[in-house]
XYZ file of C-alpha atoms in Angstrom:
662
model
C -195.165 -106.305 134.477
C -195.643 -103.431 131.883
C -194.712 -105.708 129.071
C -196.920 -108.693 130.168
C -200.177 -106.523 130.571
C -199.873 -103.760 128.246
C -202.415 -105.011 125.798
C -205.060 -105.357 128.526
C -204.202 -101.923 129.657
C -204.882 -100.625 125.826
C -208.310 -102.682 125.689
C -209.354 -101.161 129.048
C -208.112 -97.767 128.442
C -210.015 -97.769 124.757
C -213.402 -99.103 125.769
C -213.494 -97.682 129.406
C -211.502 -94.329 129.232
C -213.963 -91.371 129.129
C -211.334 -89.039 127.467
C -211.234 -91.378 124.535
C -214.902 -89.922 124.048
C -214.186 -86.442 125.003
C -214.993 -85.081 121.513
C -217.861 -85.595 119.654
C -218.412 -88.369 117.527
C -218.233 -88.065 113.877
C -218.546 -90.727 111.184
C -216.982 -90.427 107.662
C -215.871 -92.988 105.022
C -212.171 -93.768 104.291
C -210.835 -95.832 101.531
C -207.571 -98.067 102.142
C -205.872 -101.064 100.326
C -206.592 -104.562 102.031
C -204.336 -107.315 102.290
C -205.911 -108.770 98.995
C -204.688 -105.469 97.250
C -208.077 -104.362 96.701
C -209.604 -100.894 97.407
C -212.092 -100.961 100.138
C -214.501 -98.041 101.499
C -215.105 -98.339 105.467
C -216.169 -96.040 108.211
C -213.111 -94.315 109.980
C -213.398 -96.403 113.282
C -212.939 -99.325 111.286
C -209.333 -98.523 110.618
C -208.735 -97.673 114.391
C -210.364 -100.940 115.285
C -208.020 -102.513 112.699
C -205.153 -100.612 114.304
C -205.864 -101.713 118.002
C -206.460 -105.386 116.964
C -203.022 -105.635 115.101
C -201.247 -103.831 118.311
C -202.979 -105.966 121.068
C -202.105 -109.132 118.983
C -198.302 -108.035 118.808
C -198.346 -107.586 122.315
C -200.065 -110.574 123.551
C -197.651 -112.695 121.484
C -194.445 -110.388 122.515
C -192.549 -113.548 123.829
C -193.661 -115.924 121.160
C -190.856 -116.512 118.612
C -193.301 -117.990 115.937
C -195.151 -114.766 115.818
C -193.614 -111.634 113.938
C -194.742 -109.056 116.236
C -192.683 -106.202 114.321
C -194.733 -106.895 111.346
C -198.210 -106.525 113.508
C -196.786 -103.288 114.909
C -195.984 -102.342 111.409
C -199.412 -103.041 110.048
C -200.951 -101.486 113.442
C -199.048 -98.127 112.544
C -200.365 -98.168 109.005
C -203.724 -98.309 110.192
C -203.226 -95.696 112.842
C -201.635 -93.241 110.074
C -204.731 -94.201 107.619
C -207.264 -93.315 110.345
C -205.578 -90.157 111.410
C -205.262 -89.093 107.769
C -208.823 -89.660 106.881
C -210.063 -87.877 109.967
C -207.979 -85.064 108.949
C -209.182 -85.182 105.394
C -212.722 -84.818 106.704
C -211.823 -82.294 109.435
C -212.725 -84.577 112.085
C -211.003 -83.998 115.417
C -208.346 -86.638 116.681
C -208.440 -87.722 120.242
C -205.102 -87.782 122.471
C -205.595 -91.274 123.368
C -205.195 -92.083 119.529
C -201.951 -90.789 119.344
C -200.853 -92.491 122.657
C -201.692 -95.852 121.261
C -200.064 -95.071 117.860
C -196.824 -94.288 120.189
C -196.783 -97.779 121.834
C -196.332 -99.405 118.509
C -193.604 -96.845 117.524
C -191.945 -97.999 120.690
C -192.217 -101.357 120.552
C -190.395 -101.268 117.029
C -187.735 -99.059 118.373
C -188.761 -95.779 117.006
C -188.299 -93.803 120.106
C -187.941 -90.398 118.650
C -191.360 -91.047 116.608
C -192.820 -92.200 119.751
C -192.085 -89.291 121.622
C -193.554 -87.106 119.042
C -196.849 -89.027 119.213
C -196.896 -88.810 122.733
C -196.493 -84.809 122.892
C -199.239 -84.641 120.350
C -201.397 -86.838 122.745
C -200.370 -84.857 125.816
C -201.273 -81.704 123.945
C -204.618 -82.874 123.374
C -205.323 -84.415 126.687
C -202.895 -83.627 129.461
C -204.116 -86.266 131.748
C -203.442 -89.500 129.970
C -201.295 -90.924 132.800
C -199.976 -94.113 130.983
C -198.607 -91.587 128.517
C -196.441 -89.916 130.813
C -195.167 -93.345 132.066
C -194.291 -94.386 128.612
C -192.595 -91.149 128.077
C -190.454 -91.612 131.187
C -189.619 -94.978 129.932
C -188.309 -93.770 126.712
C -186.437 -91.026 128.300
C -184.977 -93.603 130.786
C -183.877 -95.938 127.774
C -182.210 -93.013 126.224
C -180.374 -92.159 129.509
C -182.248 -88.751 129.913
C -183.061 -89.464 133.580
C -183.531 -85.550 134.416
C -186.023 -85.129 131.668
C -187.744 -88.090 132.673
C -188.037 -87.052 136.266
C -189.252 -83.419 135.124
C -191.837 -85.115 132.862
C -193.109 -87.158 135.826
C -193.022 -84.183 138.358
C -195.187 -82.025 135.945
C -198.246 -84.412 136.764
C -197.700 -85.022 140.602
C -200.478 -82.435 141.505
C -202.821 -84.447 139.263
C -201.793 -88.107 140.273
C -200.406 -87.281 143.830
C -201.344 -90.800 144.913
C -200.336 -92.883 142.018
C -198.073 -95.578 143.501
C -196.216 -96.130 140.184
C -195.599 -92.589 139.524
C -194.240 -92.071 142.874
C -191.940 -95.092 142.982
C -190.703 -94.261 139.474
C -189.838 -90.628 140.689
C -188.361 -92.049 143.884
C -185.870 -94.340 142.035
C -185.005 -91.923 139.087
C -183.938 -89.298 141.345
C -181.996 -91.640 143.426
C -180.111 -92.692 140.335
C -179.554 -89.122 139.639
C -178.103 -88.202 143.199
C -181.082 -86.159 143.828
C -181.091 -87.920 147.176
C -183.559 -85.407 148.780
C -186.145 -85.844 146.169
C -185.939 -89.354 146.221
C -186.591 -89.770 149.817
C -189.494 -87.573 149.450
C -191.109 -89.412 146.620
C -190.257 -92.732 148.396
C -191.534 -91.760 151.682
C -194.758 -90.281 150.413
C -195.533 -93.663 148.875
C -194.606 -95.575 152.135
C -196.907 -93.297 153.674
C -199.469 -93.804 151.455
C -199.268 -97.505 151.774
C -199.378 -97.123 155.495
C -202.758 -95.480 155.010
C -203.843 -98.154 152.844
C -204.007 -96.084 149.737
C -201.000 -97.116 148.015
C -199.549 -100.254 145.999
C -198.363 -102.893 149.062
C -196.077 -104.568 146.388
C -193.827 -101.592 146.316
C -193.281 -101.444 150.246
C -190.216 -103.952 150.371
C -188.625 -102.102 147.600
C -189.144 -98.804 149.122
C -187.731 -100.034 152.434
C -184.413 -101.212 150.959
C -184.069 -98.223 148.744
C -184.251 -95.701 151.497
C -181.879 -97.691 153.530
C -179.302 -97.617 150.737
C -180.195 -94.076 150.300
C -179.473 -92.897 153.798
C -176.565 -95.184 153.946
C -174.904 -92.366 152.380
C -176.132 -89.315 154.177
C -177.703 -90.384 157.775
C -176.588 -93.976 159.249
C -179.136 -93.895 161.734
C -182.053 -93.439 159.183
C -180.363 -96.048 156.986
C -180.486 -98.539 159.901
C -184.276 -97.709 160.737
C -185.314 -98.565 156.976
C -183.107 -101.518 156.771
C -184.382 -103.148 159.957
C -188.061 -102.236 158.887
C -187.212 -104.215 155.491
C -185.681 -107.117 157.387
C -189.065 -107.546 159.359
C -190.534 -108.391 156.231
C -187.190 -110.369 154.710
C -185.705 -111.785 157.579
C -183.670 -114.381 155.468
C -181.842 -111.400 153.558
C -178.709 -112.618 154.503
C -176.528 -109.722 152.599
C -178.714 -107.021 154.275
C -178.453 -108.353 157.695
C -174.532 -107.960 156.784
C -175.233 -104.481 155.495
C -176.643 -103.468 158.658
C -174.018 -104.935 160.569
C -171.587 -103.041 158.891
C -173.271 -99.852 159.285
C -173.457 -100.589 163.097
C -169.596 -101.291 162.879
C -168.778 -97.969 160.806
C -170.522 -95.978 163.778
C -169.186 -97.790 166.383
C -172.326 -99.467 167.920
C -170.940 -102.763 168.724
C -173.843 -103.974 170.856
C -176.488 -103.520 168.033
C -173.728 -104.776 165.730
C -173.717 -108.059 167.951
C -177.431 -108.180 168.215
C -177.643 -108.315 164.512
C -174.925 -111.103 164.432
C -177.106 -113.310 166.993
C -180.051 -113.154 164.513
C -177.963 -114.222 161.392
C -176.613 -117.189 163.296
C -180.023 -118.356 163.554
C -180.687 -118.448 160.061
C -176.913 -119.621 159.244
C -175.116 -121.041 162.263
C -171.953 -122.217 160.251
C -171.426 -118.962 158.584
C -167.636 -118.123 158.679
C -168.437 -114.254 157.940
C -170.277 -114.049 161.205
C -167.222 -115.408 162.961
C -165.070 -112.871 161.228
C -167.387 -109.891 162.121
C -167.663 -111.281 165.589
C -163.995 -111.133 165.932
C -163.906 -107.628 164.640
C -166.373 -106.578 167.227
C -164.399 -108.159 169.931
C -161.390 -106.409 169.288
C -163.309 -102.959 169.115
C -164.764 -103.813 172.745
C -161.468 -105.308 173.961
C -163.096 -108.663 175.144
C -160.858 -110.329 177.904
C -160.557 -113.561 175.909
C -160.402 -112.167 172.587
C -157.018 -113.594 171.814
C -158.308 -117.366 172.339
C -161.237 -116.408 170.002
C -158.805 -115.263 167.104
C -156.691 -118.214 167.545
C -159.989 -120.512 167.672
C -160.982 -119.186 163.960
C -157.390 -119.396 162.973
C -157.348 -123.164 163.445
C -160.579 -122.965 161.323
C -158.502 -121.583 158.499
C -160.775 -118.479 158.756
C -158.099 -115.828 158.941
C -157.045 -115.165 155.298
C -153.888 -113.666 154.185
C -153.613 -109.977 154.251
C -157.164 -109.496 155.749
C -158.100 -107.029 158.226
C -158.594 -109.725 160.596
C -155.226 -110.830 160.087
C -153.967 -107.244 160.870
C -156.120 -107.171 164.169
C -154.721 -110.779 164.967
C -150.987 -109.549 164.724
C -151.563 -106.465 166.932
C -153.042 -108.979 169.307
C -149.878 -110.878 169.223
C -147.679 -107.761 169.638
C -146.317 -108.159 166.254
C -146.352 -104.695 165.717
C -144.276 -104.072 162.181
C -146.077 -106.758 160.290
C -149.560 -105.659 161.657
C -148.530 -102.115 160.663
C -148.385 -102.879 156.911
C -151.757 -104.286 156.917
C -153.573 -101.946 159.177
C -152.408 -99.052 157.120
C -153.775 -100.472 154.016
C -157.016 -100.873 155.554
C -157.008 -97.465 157.167
C -156.257 -95.909 154.011
C -158.947 -97.730 151.881
C -161.614 -97.628 154.471
C -160.816 -94.052 156.431
C -164.279 -94.108 157.943
C -164.001 -97.705 159.745
C -163.293 -97.711 163.013
C -161.514 -101.040 163.900
C -158.450 -100.130 161.643
C -158.230 -96.733 163.250
C -158.144 -98.243 166.720
C -155.864 -101.052 165.880
C -153.381 -98.400 164.257
C -153.854 -96.437 167.888
C -152.491 -99.564 169.686
C -149.710 -99.782 167.229
C -148.486 -96.397 167.702
C -148.695 -96.711 171.448
C -146.652 -99.973 171.574
C -143.956 -98.514 169.338
C -143.786 -95.266 171.121
C -144.685 -93.075 167.872
C -146.076 -90.517 170.248
C -146.473 -87.721 167.340
C -148.432 -89.809 165.209
C -150.436 -91.414 167.927
C -151.638 -87.711 169.047
C -152.817 -87.042 165.341
C -154.597 -90.579 165.242
C -156.494 -89.782 168.547
C -157.291 -86.621 167.719
C -158.703 -87.546 163.855
C -160.465 -90.730 165.274
C -162.343 -88.993 167.998
C -163.687 -86.440 165.695
C -164.786 -89.272 163.353
C -166.653 -90.855 166.402
C -168.243 -87.651 167.189
C -169.337 -87.426 163.318
C -171.040 -91.100 164.010
C -172.610 -89.736 167.102
C -170.536 -92.125 169.270
C -169.612 -89.203 171.502
C -168.738 -91.554 174.761
C -165.963 -93.178 172.728
C -165.062 -89.997 171.373
C -164.606 -88.294 174.858
C -162.553 -91.148 175.980
C -160.022 -90.823 172.993
C -160.197 -86.999 173.499
C -159.166 -87.699 177.605
C -156.498 -89.995 176.274
C -155.059 -87.516 174.215
C -155.029 -85.096 177.157
C -152.894 -87.559 179.123
C -150.576 -88.309 176.465
C -149.730 -84.495 176.094
C -149.355 -83.900 179.840
C -146.699 -86.789 179.915
C -144.923 -85.815 176.697
C -143.793 -82.163 176.353
C -142.793 -83.010 172.760
C -146.615 -83.296 171.827
C -147.960 -79.695 171.146
C -151.460 -79.568 171.506
C -154.082 -77.181 172.704
C -155.670 -78.660 175.794
C -158.086 -75.924 175.671
C -159.409 -77.283 172.081
C -159.992 -80.607 173.498
C -161.995 -79.284 176.423
C -163.922 -77.493 174.070
C -164.474 -80.705 171.832
C -165.407 -82.676 174.890
C -168.168 -79.800 176.042
C -169.467 -80.201 172.426
C -169.776 -84.060 172.860
C -171.618 -83.763 176.190
C -173.715 -80.942 174.608
C -174.811 -83.183 171.884
C -175.495 -86.171 174.673
C -177.778 -83.508 176.192
C -175.653 -83.010 179.281
C -175.488 -79.472 179.448
C -173.909 -79.169 182.847
C -171.157 -81.678 181.854
C -170.690 -79.251 178.858
C -170.667 -76.627 180.826
C -167.832 -77.746 183.242
C -165.460 -78.285 180.125
C -166.152 -75.356 178.485
C -165.220 -73.603 181.627
C -161.718 -75.822 181.525
C -161.330 -74.610 177.638
C -161.735 -70.960 178.928
C -159.247 -71.303 181.527
C -156.804 -73.193 179.462
C -156.675 -70.864 176.392
C -153.677 -69.124 175.706
C -154.814 -66.415 173.298
C -157.744 -64.010 173.341
C -159.170 -65.474 169.841
C -159.515 -68.838 171.135
C -160.761 -67.177 174.790
C -163.512 -65.605 172.908
C -164.388 -68.327 171.080
C -164.784 -70.616 173.899
C -166.612 -67.925 175.627
C -169.265 -67.670 172.901
C -169.608 -71.644 173.122
C -170.292 -71.159 176.831
C -172.833 -68.475 176.126
C -174.523 -70.970 173.825
C -174.512 -73.771 176.310
C -176.511 -71.208 178.873
C -179.057 -70.757 176.163
C -179.793 -74.600 176.125
C -182.625 -76.348 177.966
C -183.099 -76.740 180.947
C -180.625 -74.137 181.751
C -182.204 -71.129 179.656
C -180.100 -68.462 181.346
C -180.402 -65.861 178.850
C -179.464 -63.245 181.275
C -176.253 -64.917 182.152
C -175.466 -65.892 178.733
C -175.975 -61.963 177.449
C -173.326 -60.850 180.176
C -170.702 -63.477 178.971
C -171.288 -61.931 175.287
C -171.021 -58.456 176.610
C -167.591 -59.250 178.143
C -166.418 -60.405 174.645
C -167.857 -57.407 173.005
C -165.927 -55.146 175.535
C -162.551 -56.705 174.243
C -163.542 -57.461 170.536
C -166.162 -54.924 169.375
C -165.902 -56.426 165.668
C -166.978 -60.062 166.771
C -170.036 -60.304 164.628
C -171.051 -64.027 165.762
C -171.309 -62.394 169.295
C -173.701 -59.833 168.006
C -175.962 -62.663 166.207
C -175.825 -64.992 169.358
C -176.752 -61.692 171.438
C -179.642 -60.984 169.195
C -180.905 -64.332 169.225
C -181.113 -64.206 172.901
C -183.132 -61.016 172.851
C -185.497 -62.770 170.197
C -186.071 -65.572 172.849
C -186.565 -62.957 175.553
C -189.138 -61.173 173.089
C -187.005 -58.182 173.143
C -187.380 -57.379 169.584
C -186.082 -53.910 169.515
C -182.804 -54.598 171.310
C -182.073 -57.765 169.083
C -182.883 -55.152 165.949
C -180.195 -53.122 167.520
C -177.521 -56.161 167.815
C -178.256 -57.722 164.354
C -177.780 -53.980 162.900
C -174.266 -53.646 164.622
C -173.333 -57.110 162.976
C -174.381 -55.716 159.721
C -172.451 -52.618 160.320
C -169.261 -54.707 160.684
C -170.111 -57.072 158.001
C -172.627 -56.485 155.398
C -172.293 -59.259 153.240
C -173.485 -62.168 155.385
C -177.033 -63.291 154.403
C -178.084 -64.943 157.621
C -177.553 -61.453 159.491
C -180.509 -59.685 157.368
C -182.499 -63.016 157.631
C -182.402 -62.820 161.611
C -183.132 -59.061 161.459
C -186.062 -59.526 159.129
C -187.490 -61.926 161.831
C -187.421 -59.488 164.431
C -188.911 -56.606 162.309
C -191.778 -58.982 161.435
C -192.421 -59.301 165.050
C -192.718 -55.808 165.458
C -195.179 -55.688 162.263
C -192.674 -53.618 160.413
C -193.144 -55.374 157.058
C -191.489 -52.808 154.820
C -188.169 -53.526 156.692
C -188.778 -57.265 156.858
C -189.116 -57.408 153.127
C -186.346 -55.242 152.491
C -183.939 -57.444 154.836
C -185.376 -60.585 153.213
C -184.593 -59.314 149.708
C -180.941 -58.416 150.833
C -180.674 -62.147 152.254
C -181.726 -63.403 148.914
C -179.244 -61.370 146.812
C -176.485 -61.995 148.828
C -176.945 -65.798 149.077
C -178.828 -67.636 146.084
C -178.693 -70.718 148.010
C -180.296 -69.395 151.308
C -183.498 -71.468 151.243
C -184.882 -70.007 154.559
C -184.825 -66.617 153.215
C -186.386 -67.270 149.894
C -189.362 -69.384 151.751
C -189.834 -66.589 154.347
C -189.972 -63.928 151.487
C -192.041 -66.116 149.579
C -194.637 -66.897 152.088
C -194.609 -63.357 153.293
C -195.431 -62.124 149.907
C -198.342 -64.878 149.609
C -199.626 -63.816 153.188
C -199.692 -60.182 152.139
C -201.300 -60.801 148.611
C -197.906 -59.276 146.805
C -196.851 -60.169 143.656
C -197.979 -64.021 143.769
C -196.038 -64.847 140.687
C -192.818 -63.536 142.496
C -193.784 -65.545 145.443
C -194.126 -68.853 143.702
C -190.569 -68.373 141.947
C -189.087 -67.507 145.511
C -190.697 -70.538 147.462
C -189.877 -72.757 144.397
C -186.401 -72.134 144.769
C -186.293 -73.034 148.684
C -188.278 -76.536 147.753
C -185.738 -77.125 144.825
C -182.873 -76.488 147.338
C -184.675 -78.768 150.394
C -187.243 -80.879 149.023
C -187.713 -82.796 152.265
C -188.548 -79.536 154.196
C -191.954 -79.623 155.635
C -192.255 -76.060 156.162
C -191.109 -75.096 152.512
C -193.551 -77.817 151.054
C -196.460 -76.152 153.090
C -195.521 -72.654 151.857
C -195.518 -74.119 148.118
C -199.067 -75.756 148.858
C -200.268 -72.257 150.288
C -199.288 -70.325 147.251
C -201.218 -72.679 144.947
C -203.962 -72.238 147.264
C -203.723 -68.300 146.760
C -203.424 -68.831 143.005
C -206.642 -71.235 142.836
C -204.887 -74.272 142.452
C -206.574 -76.649 144.850
C -205.217 -79.969 143.870
C -201.545 -78.935 143.481
C -202.057 -77.020 146.846
C -203.483 -80.321 148.782
C -200.483 -82.220 147.288
C -197.963 -80.081 148.737
C -199.732 -79.499 152.098
C -199.965 -83.342 152.522
C -196.242 -83.644 151.686
C -195.691 -80.981 154.506
C -197.816 -83.029 156.809
C -196.028 -86.254 156.031
C -192.608 -84.749 156.604
C -193.669 -83.060 159.922
C -195.034 -86.529 160.962
C -191.652 -88.346 160.029
C -189.906 -86.013 162.157
C -192.568 -86.462 165.143
C -193.422 -83.002 164.817
C -196.601 -80.950 164.807
C -197.174 -77.573 163.298
C -200.881 -76.081 163.874
C -200.337 -73.889 160.556
C -200.018 -77.022 158.495
C -203.357 -78.426 159.794
C -205.018 -74.890 159.406
C -204.074 -74.874 155.709
C -205.137 -78.332 154.969
C -208.364 -77.695 156.654
C -208.861 -74.445 154.598
C -208.238 -76.577 151.238
C -210.728 -78.844 152.208
C -213.292 -76.266 153.142
C -212.581 -75.190 149.601
C -213.217 -78.626 148.097
C -216.452 -78.250 150.046
C -215.553 -81.454 152.111
C -216.639 -79.932 155.412
C -215.702 -83.095 157.683
C -212.141 -83.152 157.016
C -211.965 -79.036 157.059
C -213.679 -79.476 160.404
C -211.079 -82.281 161.590
C -208.037 -80.378 160.597
C -209.041 -77.043 162.012
C -209.840 -78.662 165.137
C -206.574 -80.425 165.155
C -204.525 -76.920 164.349
C -206.832 -75.451 167.417
C -205.754 -78.247 169.704
C -201.858 -77.870 169.257
C -201.678 -73.997 168.862
C -200.318 -71.897 171.683
C -200.640 -68.623 170.185
C -203.823 -66.837 171.397
C -204.762 -64.869 168.579
C -204.196 -67.482 165.885
C -206.545 -69.715 168.196
C -209.347 -66.970 167.907
C -209.095 -66.848 164.320
C -209.436 -70.992 163.889
C -212.262 -70.778 166.600
C -214.243 -68.526 164.403
C -213.684 -70.409 161.143
C -215.283 -73.671 163.107
C -218.083 -71.749 164.396
C -218.760 -70.443 160.976
C -218.496 -73.917 159.722
C -220.882 -75.081 162.331
C -223.611 -72.924 161.303
C -223.815 -73.979 157.971
């Protein structure tokens, strides 16, 4: 698209871009040799018009082999240079847009380095030439300088925070260089912009697919969400349907995988690939008529030699030695795939290799837990317990399996089942170290809603500390309980004990800083946060907390900015950090930048289906600063509506009252 319509952009920009005429208009006379080798005297703008005319013609006929576009661009560059030299000779200022236009022709004749220099001149004179940044990033991408391209575009995001082209380019570049959190941030921002009818809708389908691909590496559930949204728009994209099925299979969600298969069958009812995937799903589900289904697809010639399906079929036929060779190869090649693991478990059972079976059951249960398939994980853990009870040769810690099962129930939001199994773990533990670890887990479960028995949790922790006074994790959990109970002095005491036993853990200071701030002890809050940052340069929470505190108290705004910047770079998709960045910009008087980051914070919170009254209040403050009283009023009211803090509600009410009196 850029190549096809660049000449139109140039013409429109030349005649309508106000920046082109942001310097006073000067006329001077210039000399040049025309095509007939005659010297001519013309006004300076005549040379500029010749340059633009040659350039526009070259761009228009780019794909016409009969036209020598290289020659046209060379002529354009000659006239641009004559125009610039003439103006310099007569002390006439040159507009940045002229250098931008000149850079285009350098780019078209593959003079990338010269083009970059001209672009730098253009942006020095006028940092708001949007297309200059886009061209610069394009050259840097061509040179494989992706980080530089990203940095260049990021520098103008506060100015062009709702520019679809820039947001999409930033999202795709950052995905390419593995900065997935940044990529997600920019692509999600654009998607949100499109949803609010402010962005280019043509990007939506690409964003959804991109986000599906990016999240497939870090969060399968979110990957599925975006792929499914994409398929609503492109329901006939068979390859993406299969990608979704593979994701469901990998996480063990067979019901959803089957539903997706049914959708594809309506599009391609005779697809052999569908039948093979269905066979794999039937195997995992242990369907009653599974053998007859495999026999059917074998007759159709669909089971290929040495394929995973052949391996599963051999297991069903009790041909374990032949099956083991194939299944092991797939298990090694795809260690995170469920079906080869389940097949291997079956082989080990039937061949009596119980030592190997115990290892495979444990590893597969842990993998399923990572996939959030907690029911299947619990089933395998229980199977391993039974195996160990029947085979004295298998040495496993039953207490460890009970603890694992408790964790699974905890993640399924069944805290009472979790309590049952963690008690079994404590009872089965054979040494103090394990027992104390399980008791600490028990104490943590007691904190969960709807239980919230902080008093009982504290009693359990204190029992641990009677036997193990140096158990720093116990002090931390006890301190967090006291924080939840609003007993801040007690929390400081126990956090201090944790620090006394180990003064090199960043989070111990971070937690204590929270308690100090609750008591209004800002001096000690700052001291502890500084120590937390010093001990761990990757502690994003500590950097953000200290930076935000500096911002609120008006202490060294530049240092506050530096601290918050570190936090945002570590976790760009953290809404609280983006809010802090917006707020420091607000305090520094950079309102455009402030609005951009606060909007990002709001978007990130909304994606997580969360609400933060602070973000709405900050956004209201920004709109008020911009004299947009309608939006200021709307955001302050929203903040007031969801705020639970009485003193904060009082402050926001005062803002609304003052606004109503204006």
